[in-house]
CSV table of C-alpha atoms in Angstrom, one decimal:
chain,number,residue,atom,x,y,z
T,334,MET,CA,10.3,-12.9,-21.3
T,335,LEU,CA,11.7,-12.5,-17.5
T,336,PHE,CA,12.7,-8.9,-17.0
T,337,GLY,CA,13.0,-8.9,-13.5
T,338,VAL,CA,12.0,-10.1,-10.2
T,339,GLY,CA,11.5,-7.8,-6.6
T,340,CYS,CA,10.6,-8.9,-3.1
T,341,ASP,CA,10.0,-6.4,0.2
T,342,LEU,CA,9.3,-6.2,3.5
T,343,CYS,CA,7.6,-4.1,5.5
T,344,GLU,CA,7.0,-4.1,9.2
T,345,ILE,CA,3.4,-3.3,10.0
T,346,ALA,CA,4.2,-1.4,12.7
T,347,ARG,CA,6.5,0.9,11.2
T,348,MET,CA,3.8,1.4,9.2
T,349,GLU,CA,1.0,2.8,11.6
T,350,GLN,CA,3.4,4.7,13.4
T,351,SER,CA,3.9,6.5,9.8
T,352,LEU,CA,0.1,6.7,8.8
T,353,PHE,CA,-1.4,7.5,11.8
T,354,GLY,CA,1.4,9.9,13.6
T,355,PRO,CA,1.9,13.6,13.3
T,356,HIS,CA,2.7,13.6,9.8
T,357,GLY,CA,0.7,11.0,8.7
T,358,GLU,CA,-1.7,12.5,6.5
T,359,ALA,CA,1.2,13.9,4.2
T,360,PHE,CA,2.9,11.0,4.5
T,361,GLU,CA,-0.4,8.9,2.6
T,362,ALA,CA,-0.7,11.8,0.2
T,363,ARG,CA,2.8,11.3,-0.7
T,364,VAL,CA,3.3,7.6,-0.8
T,365,PHE,CA,-0.1,6.6,-1.9
T,366,GLY,CA,-2.0,6.4,-5.2
T,367,GLU,CA,-5.4,7.8,-5.3
T,368,ALA,CA,-7.0,4.6,-5.3
T,369,GLU,CA,-5.2,2.9,-2.5
T,370,ARG,CA,-6.3,5.6,-0.5
T,371,GLN,CA,-9.9,5.3,-1.2
T,372,ALA,CA,-9.5,1.4,-0.3
T,373,LEU,CA,-7.5,2.0,2.7
T,374,ALA,CA,-9.9,4.9,3.8
T,375,LEU,CA,-7.9,5.6,6.2
T,376,ASP,CA,-9.7,9.0,7.6
T,377,SER,CA,-12.1,6.5,9.6
T,378,CYS,CA,-9.5,5.8,11.8
T,379,ARG,CA,-8.1,9.2,12.4
T,380,GLU,CA,-11.2,10.0,13.6
T,381,ALA,CA,-11.5,10.6,17.6
T,382,PRO,CA,-13.0,7.3,19.0
T,383,LYS,CA,-16.7,6.9,19.2
T,384,LYS,CA,-18.8,6.6,22.1
T,385,ALA,CA,-21.2,4.0,22.4
T,386,LYS,CA,-23.4,1.8,25.2
T,387,ASN,CA,-22.6,-1.7,26.4
T,388,ASP,CA,-24.5,-4.5,27.1
T,389,HIS,CA,-25.4,-2.7,30.8
T,390,GLY,CA,-26.2,0.8,29.1
T,391,ASP,CA,-23.3,2.4,30.4
T,392,THR,CA,-21.2,4.4,28.0
T,393,VAL,CA,-17.9,3.8,26.6
T,394,ARG,CA,-15.3,4.3,24.1
T,395,GLN,CA,-15.3,2.0,21.0
T,396,SER,CA,-11.1,2.7,21.0
T,397,ALA,CA,-10.6,-1.2,20.9
T,398,LEU,CA,-12.5,-1.4,17.6
T,399,ASN,CA,-10.6,1.7,16.6
T,400,VAL,CA,-7.4,-0.2,17.6
T,401,SER,CA,-8.4,-3.2,15.6
T,402,ARG,CA,-9.3,-1.0,12.4
T,403,ARG,CA,-6.1,0.8,12.4
T,404,ALA,CA,-4.2,-2.8,12.8
T,405,HIS,CA,-5.5,-3.7,9.6
T,406,LYS,CA,-5.6,-1.0,7.6
T,407,ALA,CA,-1.8,-0.4,8.6
T,408,ALA,CA,-0.7,-4.2,7.8
T,409,SER,CA,-2.7,-3.7,4.2
T,410,ALA,CA,-1.1,-0.2,4.2
T,411,ALA,CA,2.4,-2.2,4.4
T,412,ALA,CA,1.7,-4.5,2.1
T,413,ASP,CA,0.6,-2.0,-0.8
T,414,PHE,CA,4.6,-0.1,0.3
T,415,ALA,CA,5.7,-3.3,0.1
T,416,ALA,CA,4.6,-3.8,-3.4
T,417,LYS,CA,6.1,-0.7,-4.3
T,418,GLU,CA,9.6,-1.7,-3.0
T,419,ALA,CA,9.2,-4.7,-4.6
T,420,PHE,CA,8.1,-3.6,-8.3
T,421,LEU,CA,11.1,-1.0,-7.9
T,422,LYS,CA,13.6,-4.0,-7.4
T,423,ALA,CA,12.2,-5.6,-10.2
T,424,ALA,CA,13.0,-2.7,-12.4
T,425,GLY,CA,16.3,-2.5,-11.2
T,426,THR,CA,16.0,1.3,-10.8
T,427,GLY,CA,15.2,1.9,-7.2
T,428,LEU,CA,13.9,5.1,-6.6
T,429,ARG,CA,14.8,7.6,-8.8
T,430,GLU,CA,13.1,9.3,-11.9
T,431,PRO,CA,10.9,8.2,-13.6
T,432,PHE,CA,9.2,6.3,-10.6
T,433,SER,CA,7.3,8.6,-7.9
T,434,LEU,CA,5.6,6.1,-5.1
T,435,CYS,CA,2.0,7.1,-5.3
T,436,GLU,CA,2.3,6.4,-9.1
T,437,ILE,CA,3.0,2.5,-8.6
T,438,GLU,CA,-0.3,1.3,-7.1
T,439,ALA,CA,-0.8,-2.2,-5.7
T,440,VAL,CA,-5.0,-2.3,-6.3
T,441,ARG,CA,-7.3,-5.2,-5.7
T,442,LEU,CA,-9.1,-7.3,-8.7
T,443,PRO,CA,-12.8,-7.5,-8.2
T,444,GLY,CA,-12.4,-11.2,-6.8
T,445,GLY,CA,-9.7,-10.2,-4.5
T,446,ALA,CA,-6.4,-10.4,-6.4
T,447,PRO,CA,-3.9,-8.0,-5.7
T,448,ALA,CA,-2.0,-6.1,-9.1
T,449,TYR,CA,-0.8,-3.4,-10.4
T,450,ARG,CA,-2.3,0.0,-11.7
T,451,PHE,CA,0.7,2.9,-12.8
T,452,SER,CA,-0.2,6.2,-13.7
T,453,GLY,CA,2.0,9.5,-14.9
T,454,ARG,CA,5.9,8.6,-15.8
T,455,SER,CA,5.6,5.5,-14.1
T,456,ALA,CA,3.0,4.3,-16.9
T,457,GLN,CA,5.3,5.4,-19.5
T,458,TRP,CA,8.3,4.1,-18.3
T,459,VAL,CA,5.9,0.1,-18.2
T,460,GLU,CA,4.5,1.2,-21.6
T,461,ALA,CA,7.7,2.0,-23.4
T,462,ARG,CA,9.1,-1.6,-22.3
T,463,ARG,CA,6.2,-3.3,-22.8
T,464,LEU,CA,5.8,-5.1,-19.1
T,465,ARG,CA,3.5,-6.8,-17.8
T,466,ALA,CA,3.7,-6.7,-13.7
T,467,HIS,CA,2.4,-10.0,-11.4
T,468,LEU,CA,2.0,-9.0,-7.5
T,469,SER,CA,1.7,-11.8,-4.7
T,470,LEU,CA,1.1,-9.8,-1.1
T,471,SER,CA,1.2,-11.5,2.2
T,472,HIS,CA,1.6,-10.3,6.3
T,473,GLU,CA,1.4,-12.5,9.1
T,474,ASP,CA,3.8,-12.2,12.1
T,475,GLY,CA,4.1,-8.2,12.1
T,476,LEU,CA,5.6,-8.4,8.5
T,477,ALA,CA,4.1,-7.6,5.0
T,478,MET,CA,5.6,-8.9,2.1
T,479,ALA,CA,5.1,-8.1,-1.7
T,480,TYR,CA,7.0,-10.3,-4.7
T,481,CYS,CA,6.6,-8.9,-8.1
T,482,ILE,CA,7.3,-10.4,-11.6
T,483,LEU,CA,8.1,-8.1,-14.5
T,484,GLU,CA,7.9,-9.6,-18.0
T,485,THR,CA,7.9,-8.7,-21.3
T,486,GLU,CA,4.9,-9.2,-23.8
T,487,THR,CA,5.7,-10.5,-27.0
């Protein structure tokens, strides 16, 4: 039976500022769970651009590649963040006890489909209500979107 439905949008540019700004590492640790942090691998984008040789043998910085990688990772992180917010809306609670954002993870199944993974008190809340969570993600034109359906298991 349907328990709740939630939808959320997240601006990708704002997520990029949060992730790669002066407090990016603290933001990442507070918001994203371990599986999400491993999948995003943001540390590779925080490193200074490396030097490489172009076709003419000149030394150049790989900053364009780094910018592209950061934009892709920011889009993925924005979708994951929207998934957390969509779940909280479907749960009908908003962000309050017992929920912690890093305990509500948007992971990818082996085939690439998105799914939720819960831990800690968030997992206990879901299990106590015998809920199953369904997730759909998308991003385009500077926005990431997540849609969550919660249903009770019968």
